[in-house]
PDB file of C-alpha atoms in Angstrom:
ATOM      1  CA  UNK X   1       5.696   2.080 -25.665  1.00 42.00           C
ATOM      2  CA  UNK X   2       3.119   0.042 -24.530  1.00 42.00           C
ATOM      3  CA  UNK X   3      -0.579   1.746 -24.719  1.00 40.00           C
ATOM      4  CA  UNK X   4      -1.773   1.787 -21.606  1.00 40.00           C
ATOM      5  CA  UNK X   5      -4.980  -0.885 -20.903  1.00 41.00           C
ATOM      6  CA  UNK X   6      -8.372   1.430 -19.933  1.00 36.00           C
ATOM      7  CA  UNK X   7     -10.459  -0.347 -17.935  1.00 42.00           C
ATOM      8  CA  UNK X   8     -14.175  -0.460 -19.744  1.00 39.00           C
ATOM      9  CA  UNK X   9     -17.911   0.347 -17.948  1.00 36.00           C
ATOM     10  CA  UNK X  10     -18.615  -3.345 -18.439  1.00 37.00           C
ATOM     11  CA  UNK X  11     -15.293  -4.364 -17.356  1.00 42.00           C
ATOM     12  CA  UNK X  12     -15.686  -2.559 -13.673  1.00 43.00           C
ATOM     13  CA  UNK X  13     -17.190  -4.209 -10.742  1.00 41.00           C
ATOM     14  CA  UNK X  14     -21.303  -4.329 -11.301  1.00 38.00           C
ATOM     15  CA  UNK X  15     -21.471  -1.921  -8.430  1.00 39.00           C
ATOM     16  CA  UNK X  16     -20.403   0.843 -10.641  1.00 41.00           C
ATOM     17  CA  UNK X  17     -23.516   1.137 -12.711  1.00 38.00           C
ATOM     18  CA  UNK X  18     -25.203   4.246 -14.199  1.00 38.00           C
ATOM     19  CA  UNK X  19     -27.383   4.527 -11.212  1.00 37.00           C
ATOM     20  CA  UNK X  20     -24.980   4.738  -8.739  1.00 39.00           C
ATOM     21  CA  UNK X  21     -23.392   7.601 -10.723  1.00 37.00           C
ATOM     22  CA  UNK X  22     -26.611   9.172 -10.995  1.00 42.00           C
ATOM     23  CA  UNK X  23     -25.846  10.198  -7.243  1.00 47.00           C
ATOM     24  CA  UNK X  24     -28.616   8.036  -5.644  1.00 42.00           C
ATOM     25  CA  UNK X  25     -28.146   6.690  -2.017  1.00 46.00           C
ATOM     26  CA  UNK X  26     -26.914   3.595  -1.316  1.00 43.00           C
ATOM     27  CA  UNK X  27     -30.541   2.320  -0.211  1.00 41.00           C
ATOM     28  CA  UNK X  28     -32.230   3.428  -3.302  1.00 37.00           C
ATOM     29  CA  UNK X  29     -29.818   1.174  -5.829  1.00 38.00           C
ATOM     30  CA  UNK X  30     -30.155  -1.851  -3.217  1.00 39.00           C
ATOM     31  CA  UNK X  31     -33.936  -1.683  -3.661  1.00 36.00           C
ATOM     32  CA  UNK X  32     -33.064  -1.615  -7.652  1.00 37.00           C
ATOM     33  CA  UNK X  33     -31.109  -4.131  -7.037  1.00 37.00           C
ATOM     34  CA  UNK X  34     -33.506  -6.173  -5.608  1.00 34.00           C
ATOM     35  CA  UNK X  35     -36.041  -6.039  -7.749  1.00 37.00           C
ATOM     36  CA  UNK X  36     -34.063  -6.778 -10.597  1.00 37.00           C
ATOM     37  CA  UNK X  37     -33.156  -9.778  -9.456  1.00 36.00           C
ATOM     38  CA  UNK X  38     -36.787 -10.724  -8.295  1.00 38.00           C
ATOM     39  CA  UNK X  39     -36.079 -11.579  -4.756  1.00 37.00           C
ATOM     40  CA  UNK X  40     -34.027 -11.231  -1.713  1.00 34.00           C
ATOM     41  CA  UNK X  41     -30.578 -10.738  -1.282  1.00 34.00           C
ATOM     42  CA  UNK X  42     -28.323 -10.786   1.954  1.00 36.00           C
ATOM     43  CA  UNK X  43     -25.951  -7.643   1.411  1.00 34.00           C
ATOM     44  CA  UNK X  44     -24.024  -8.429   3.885  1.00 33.00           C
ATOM     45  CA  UNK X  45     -23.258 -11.924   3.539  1.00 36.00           C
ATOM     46  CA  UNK X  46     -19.625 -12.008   1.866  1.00 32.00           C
ATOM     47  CA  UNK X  47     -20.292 -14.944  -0.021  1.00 33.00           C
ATOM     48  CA  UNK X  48     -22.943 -12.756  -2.012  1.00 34.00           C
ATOM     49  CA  UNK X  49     -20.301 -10.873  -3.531  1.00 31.00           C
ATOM     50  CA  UNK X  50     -18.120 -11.229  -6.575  1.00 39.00           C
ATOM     51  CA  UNK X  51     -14.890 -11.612  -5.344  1.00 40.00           C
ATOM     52  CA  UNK X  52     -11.517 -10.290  -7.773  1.00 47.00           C
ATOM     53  CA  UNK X  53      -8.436 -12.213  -7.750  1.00 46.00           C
ATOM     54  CA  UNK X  54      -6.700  -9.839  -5.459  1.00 44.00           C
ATOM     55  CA  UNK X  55      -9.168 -10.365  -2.855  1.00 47.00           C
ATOM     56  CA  UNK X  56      -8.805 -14.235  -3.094  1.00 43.00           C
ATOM     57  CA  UNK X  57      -5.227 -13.956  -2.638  1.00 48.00           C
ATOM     58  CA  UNK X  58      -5.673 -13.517   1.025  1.00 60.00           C
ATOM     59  CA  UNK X  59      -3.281 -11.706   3.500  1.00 77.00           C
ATOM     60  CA  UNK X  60      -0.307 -10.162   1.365  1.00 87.00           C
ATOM     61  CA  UNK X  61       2.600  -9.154   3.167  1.00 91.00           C
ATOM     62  CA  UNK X  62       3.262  -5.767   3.418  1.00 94.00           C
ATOM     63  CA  UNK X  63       6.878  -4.559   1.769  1.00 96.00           C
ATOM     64  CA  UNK X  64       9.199  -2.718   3.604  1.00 96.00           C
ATOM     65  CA  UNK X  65       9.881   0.260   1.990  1.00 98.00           C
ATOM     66  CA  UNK X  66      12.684   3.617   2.214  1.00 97.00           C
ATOM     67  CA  UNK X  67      11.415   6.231   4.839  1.00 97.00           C
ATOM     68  CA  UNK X  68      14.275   8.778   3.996  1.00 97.00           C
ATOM     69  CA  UNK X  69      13.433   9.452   0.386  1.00 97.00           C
ATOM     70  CA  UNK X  70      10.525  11.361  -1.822  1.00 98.00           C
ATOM     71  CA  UNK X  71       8.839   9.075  -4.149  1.00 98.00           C
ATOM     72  CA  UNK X  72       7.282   9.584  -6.908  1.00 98.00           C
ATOM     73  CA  UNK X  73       3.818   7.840  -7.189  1.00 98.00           C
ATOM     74  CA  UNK X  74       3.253   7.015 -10.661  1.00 98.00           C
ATOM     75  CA  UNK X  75      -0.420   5.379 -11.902  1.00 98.00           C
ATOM     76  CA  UNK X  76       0.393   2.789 -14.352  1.00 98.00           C
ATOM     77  CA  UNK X  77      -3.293   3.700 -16.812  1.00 98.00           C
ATOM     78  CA  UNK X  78      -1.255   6.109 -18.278  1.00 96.00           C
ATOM     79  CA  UNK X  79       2.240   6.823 -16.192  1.00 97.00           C
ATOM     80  CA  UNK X  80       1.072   9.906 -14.194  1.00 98.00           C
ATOM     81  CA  UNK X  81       1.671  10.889 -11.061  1.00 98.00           C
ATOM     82  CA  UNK X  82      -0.123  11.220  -7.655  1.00 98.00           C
ATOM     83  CA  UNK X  83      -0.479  15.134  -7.048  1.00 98.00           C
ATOM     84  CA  UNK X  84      -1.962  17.508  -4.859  1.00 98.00           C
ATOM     85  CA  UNK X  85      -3.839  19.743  -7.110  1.00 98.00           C
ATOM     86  CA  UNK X  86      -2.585  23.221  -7.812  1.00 97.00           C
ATOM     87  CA  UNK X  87      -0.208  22.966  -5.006  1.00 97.00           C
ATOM     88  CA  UNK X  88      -2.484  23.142  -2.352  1.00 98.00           C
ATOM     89  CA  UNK X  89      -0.997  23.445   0.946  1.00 98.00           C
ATOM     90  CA  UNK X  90      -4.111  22.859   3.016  1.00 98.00           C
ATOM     91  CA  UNK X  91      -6.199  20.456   4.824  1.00 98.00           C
ATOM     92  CA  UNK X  92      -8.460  19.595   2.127  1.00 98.00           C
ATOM     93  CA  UNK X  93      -7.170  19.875  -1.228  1.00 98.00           C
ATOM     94  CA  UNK X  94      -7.934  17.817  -4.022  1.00 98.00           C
ATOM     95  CA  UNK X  95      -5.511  14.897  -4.991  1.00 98.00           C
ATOM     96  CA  UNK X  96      -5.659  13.416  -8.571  1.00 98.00           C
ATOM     97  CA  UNK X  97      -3.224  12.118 -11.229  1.00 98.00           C
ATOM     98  CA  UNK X  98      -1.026  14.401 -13.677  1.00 98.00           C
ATOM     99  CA  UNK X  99       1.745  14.905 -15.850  1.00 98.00           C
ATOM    100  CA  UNK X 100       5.067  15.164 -13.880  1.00 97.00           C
ATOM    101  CA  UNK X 101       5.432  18.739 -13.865  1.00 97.00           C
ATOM    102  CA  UNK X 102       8.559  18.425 -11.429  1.00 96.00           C
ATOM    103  CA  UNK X 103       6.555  20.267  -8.803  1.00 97.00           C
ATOM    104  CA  UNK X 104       7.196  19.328  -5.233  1.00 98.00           C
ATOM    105  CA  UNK X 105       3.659  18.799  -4.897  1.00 98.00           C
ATOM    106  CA  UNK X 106       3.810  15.900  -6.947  1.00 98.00           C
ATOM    107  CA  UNK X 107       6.255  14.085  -4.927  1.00 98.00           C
ATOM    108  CA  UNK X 108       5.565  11.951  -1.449  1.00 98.00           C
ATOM    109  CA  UNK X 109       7.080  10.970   1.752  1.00 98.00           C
ATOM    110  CA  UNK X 110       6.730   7.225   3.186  1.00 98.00           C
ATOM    111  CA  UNK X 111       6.274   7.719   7.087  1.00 98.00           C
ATOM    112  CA  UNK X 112       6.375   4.036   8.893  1.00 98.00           C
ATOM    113  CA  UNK X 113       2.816   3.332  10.651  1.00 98.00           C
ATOM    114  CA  UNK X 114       2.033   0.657  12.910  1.00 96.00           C
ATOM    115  CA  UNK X 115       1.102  -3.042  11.234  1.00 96.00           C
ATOM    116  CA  UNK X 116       3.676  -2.450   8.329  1.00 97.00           C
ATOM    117  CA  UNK X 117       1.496   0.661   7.087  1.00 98.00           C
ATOM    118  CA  UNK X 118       2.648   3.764   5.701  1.00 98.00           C
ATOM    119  CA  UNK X 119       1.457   7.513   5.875  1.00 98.00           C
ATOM    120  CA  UNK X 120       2.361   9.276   2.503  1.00 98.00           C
ATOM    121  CA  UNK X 121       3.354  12.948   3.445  1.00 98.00           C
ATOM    122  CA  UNK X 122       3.134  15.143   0.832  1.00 98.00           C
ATOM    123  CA  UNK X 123       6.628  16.850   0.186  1.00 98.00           C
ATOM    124  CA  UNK X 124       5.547  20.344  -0.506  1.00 98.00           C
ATOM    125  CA  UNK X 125       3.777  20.432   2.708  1.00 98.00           C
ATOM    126  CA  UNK X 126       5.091  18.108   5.107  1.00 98.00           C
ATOM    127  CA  UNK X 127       2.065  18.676   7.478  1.00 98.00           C
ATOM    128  CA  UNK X 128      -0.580  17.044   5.160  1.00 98.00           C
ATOM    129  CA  UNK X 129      -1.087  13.365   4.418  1.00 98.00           C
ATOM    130  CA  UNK X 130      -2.447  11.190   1.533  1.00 98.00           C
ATOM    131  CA  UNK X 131      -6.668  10.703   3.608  1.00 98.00           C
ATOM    132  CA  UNK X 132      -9.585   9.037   2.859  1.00 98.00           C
ATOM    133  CA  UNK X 133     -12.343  12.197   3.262  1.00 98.00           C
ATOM    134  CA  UNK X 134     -14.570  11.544   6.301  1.00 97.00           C
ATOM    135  CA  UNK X 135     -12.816   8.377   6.900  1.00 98.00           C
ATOM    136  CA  UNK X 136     -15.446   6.675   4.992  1.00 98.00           C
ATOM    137  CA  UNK X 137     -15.003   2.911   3.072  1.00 98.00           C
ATOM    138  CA  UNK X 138     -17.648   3.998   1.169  1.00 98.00           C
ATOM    139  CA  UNK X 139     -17.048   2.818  -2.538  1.00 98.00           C
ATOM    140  CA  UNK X 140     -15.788   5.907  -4.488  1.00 98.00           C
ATOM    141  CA  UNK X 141     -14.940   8.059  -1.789  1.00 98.00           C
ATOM    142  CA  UNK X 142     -12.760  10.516  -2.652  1.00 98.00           C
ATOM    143  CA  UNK X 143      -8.924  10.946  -1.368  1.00 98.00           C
ATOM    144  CA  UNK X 144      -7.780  14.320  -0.391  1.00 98.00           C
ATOM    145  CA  UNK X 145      -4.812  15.814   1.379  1.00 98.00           C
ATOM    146  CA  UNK X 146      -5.461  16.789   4.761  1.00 98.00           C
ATOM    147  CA  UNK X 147      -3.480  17.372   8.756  1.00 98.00           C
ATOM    148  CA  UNK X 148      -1.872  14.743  10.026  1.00 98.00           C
ATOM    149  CA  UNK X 149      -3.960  13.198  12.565  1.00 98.00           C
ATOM    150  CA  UNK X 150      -3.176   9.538  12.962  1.00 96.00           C
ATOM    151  CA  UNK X 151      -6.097   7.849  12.218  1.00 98.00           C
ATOM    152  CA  UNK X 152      -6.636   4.759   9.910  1.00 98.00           C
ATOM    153  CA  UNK X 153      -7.826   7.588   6.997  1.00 98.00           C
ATOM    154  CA  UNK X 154      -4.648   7.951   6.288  1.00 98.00           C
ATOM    155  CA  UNK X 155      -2.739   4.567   6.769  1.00 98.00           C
ATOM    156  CA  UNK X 156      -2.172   2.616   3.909  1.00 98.00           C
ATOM    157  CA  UNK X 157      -1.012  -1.309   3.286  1.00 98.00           C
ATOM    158  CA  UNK X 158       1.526  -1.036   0.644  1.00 98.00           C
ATOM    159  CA  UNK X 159       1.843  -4.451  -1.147  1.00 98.00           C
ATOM    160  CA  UNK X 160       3.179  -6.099  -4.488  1.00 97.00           C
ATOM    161  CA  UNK X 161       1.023  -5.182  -6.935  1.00 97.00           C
ATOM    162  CA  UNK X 162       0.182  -7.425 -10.233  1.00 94.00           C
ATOM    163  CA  UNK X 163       3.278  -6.600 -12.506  1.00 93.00           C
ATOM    164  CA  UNK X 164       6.886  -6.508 -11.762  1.00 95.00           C
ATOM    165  CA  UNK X 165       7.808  -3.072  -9.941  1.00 96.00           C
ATOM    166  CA  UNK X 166       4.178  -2.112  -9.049  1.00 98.00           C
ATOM    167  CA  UNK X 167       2.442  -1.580  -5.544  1.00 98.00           C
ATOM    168  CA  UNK X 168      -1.588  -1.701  -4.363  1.00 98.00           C
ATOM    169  CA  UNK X 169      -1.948   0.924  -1.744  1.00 98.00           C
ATOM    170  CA  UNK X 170      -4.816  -0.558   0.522  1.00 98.00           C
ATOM    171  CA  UNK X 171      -6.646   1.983   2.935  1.00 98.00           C
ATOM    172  CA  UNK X 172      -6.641   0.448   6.908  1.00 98.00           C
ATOM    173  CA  UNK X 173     -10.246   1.571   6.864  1.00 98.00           C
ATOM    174  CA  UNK X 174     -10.912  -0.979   4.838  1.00 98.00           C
ATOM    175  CA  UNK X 175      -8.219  -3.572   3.120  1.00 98.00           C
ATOM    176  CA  UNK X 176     -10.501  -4.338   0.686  1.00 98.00           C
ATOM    177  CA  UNK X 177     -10.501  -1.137  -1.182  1.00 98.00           C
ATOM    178  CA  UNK X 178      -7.443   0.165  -2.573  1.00 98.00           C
ATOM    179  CA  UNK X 179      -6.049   3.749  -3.852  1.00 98.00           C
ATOM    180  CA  UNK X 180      -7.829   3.653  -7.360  1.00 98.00           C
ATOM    181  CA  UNK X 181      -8.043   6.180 -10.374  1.00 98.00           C
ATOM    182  CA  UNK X 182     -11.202   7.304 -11.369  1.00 98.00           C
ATOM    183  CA  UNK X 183     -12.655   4.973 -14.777  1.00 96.00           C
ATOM    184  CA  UNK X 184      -8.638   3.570 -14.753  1.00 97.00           C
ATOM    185  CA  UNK X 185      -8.260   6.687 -17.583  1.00 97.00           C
ATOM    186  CA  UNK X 186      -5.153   8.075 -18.425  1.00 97.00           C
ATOM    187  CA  UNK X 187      -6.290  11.575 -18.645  1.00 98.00           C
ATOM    188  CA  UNK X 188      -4.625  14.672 -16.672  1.00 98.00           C
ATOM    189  CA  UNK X 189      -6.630  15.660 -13.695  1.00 98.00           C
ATOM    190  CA  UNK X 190      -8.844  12.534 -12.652  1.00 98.00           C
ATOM    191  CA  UNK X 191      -9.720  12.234  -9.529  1.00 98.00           C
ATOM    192  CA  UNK X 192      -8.221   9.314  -7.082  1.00 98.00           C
ATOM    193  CA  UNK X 193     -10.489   7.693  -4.938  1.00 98.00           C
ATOM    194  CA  UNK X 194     -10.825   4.334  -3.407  1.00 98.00           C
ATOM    195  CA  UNK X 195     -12.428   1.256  -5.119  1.00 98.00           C
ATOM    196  CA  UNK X 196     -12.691  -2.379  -3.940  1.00 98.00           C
ATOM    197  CA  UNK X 197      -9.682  -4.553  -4.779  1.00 98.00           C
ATOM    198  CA  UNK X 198      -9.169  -5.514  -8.562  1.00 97.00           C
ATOM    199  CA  UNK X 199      -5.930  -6.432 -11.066  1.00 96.00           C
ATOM    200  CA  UNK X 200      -6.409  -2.989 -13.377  1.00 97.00           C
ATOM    201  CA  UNK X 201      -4.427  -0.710 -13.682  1.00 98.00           C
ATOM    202  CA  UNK X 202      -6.300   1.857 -11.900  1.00 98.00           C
ATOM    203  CA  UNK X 203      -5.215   0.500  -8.408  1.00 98.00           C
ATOM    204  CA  UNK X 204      -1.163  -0.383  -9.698  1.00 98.00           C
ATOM    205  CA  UNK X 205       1.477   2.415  -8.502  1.00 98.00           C
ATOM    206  CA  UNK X 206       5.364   2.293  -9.023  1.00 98.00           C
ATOM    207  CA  UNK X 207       7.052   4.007  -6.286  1.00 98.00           C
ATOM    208  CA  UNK X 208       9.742   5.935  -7.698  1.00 98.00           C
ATOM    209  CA  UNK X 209      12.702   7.374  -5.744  1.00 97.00           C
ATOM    210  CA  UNK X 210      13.416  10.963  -6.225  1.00 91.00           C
ATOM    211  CA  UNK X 211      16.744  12.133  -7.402  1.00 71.00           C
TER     212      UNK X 211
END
């Protein structure tokens, strides 16, 4: 068996730096920011910002997928699955990456969406859906399981990811961040979240029918 690649600090977009998980606000680390680098800097200008080879590879197509099946959503760091912690059957609940424990709460419908995307219903609770919390494209905002409410939080662009058999899970809030594990580790228990797009193995799924 292949040991599964971790992703290291230095290897992680620069944005991910120790200040940023000190907690400080987004304006605080772009004043850092700019006075490390001794002058002025257009945030907002695209061409400012590193760009990974999955962003430079434009528009994917989305695939078309099985609606009538669970899935199992496997993480490729370390082969464990998408879960909603403990079980949790309400709007809210943590969801990370565990062992498959054969729980029903570790398995996920595909709902068709509009634009190709899918909602990912969680099969021990039909009711809740894979969400971004607050609908935010903030960098590092948690996922969650919460109500279906049909909003872009919890549409995602499903597309071939970068080794045979994977997927990238983009969020329509933002298609350049994608469903991403927490430091790419392969430990039981890390949190998901969403991360801008990059080739590690924090952001490559294998969809895998049930039964």
């Amino acid at each position: 068996m292949n040991t599964p690649q971790r992703r290291s600090e230095a290897s992680r977009p620069s944005s991910r730096h120790p200040l940023r998980r000190a907690g400080l606000p987004p304006s605080l680390l772009a004043l850092f920011a700019l006075a490390a680098c001794g002058g002025s800097s257009n945030n907002n200008d695209p061409s400012s910002r590193p760009t990974t080879a999955a962003a430079a590879a434009g528009a994917p197509t989305p695939l078309a997928l099985r609606t009538d099946i669970d899935y199992r959503v496997v993480n490729t760091c370390g082969s464990k699955l998408l879960s909603v912690a403990e079980g949790g059957a309400f709007s809210g609940a943590a969801v990370l990456v565990n062992t498959d424990a054969q729980k029903p709460s570790q398995r996920w419908r595909l709902e068709a969406a509009p634009d190709g995307d899918y909602v990912l219903r969680a099969a021990h609770a039909r009711e809740l859906t894979l969400d971004v919390q607050w609908s935010d494209p903030s960098e590092g905002n948690l996922v969650h399981a919460w109500q279906a409410n049909s909003t872009n939080a919890q549409r995602w662009q499903i597309v071939a990811g970068t080794s045979p058999g994977t997927v990238q899970m983009r969020t329509r809030i933002d298609l350049t961040k994608a469903l991403d594990v927490r430091w790419a580790t392969a430990d039981d228990g890390a949190a998901v979240h969403i991360w801008s797009l990059d080739d590690s193995c924090a952001q490559q799924w294998r969809l895998e029918p049930e039964g």
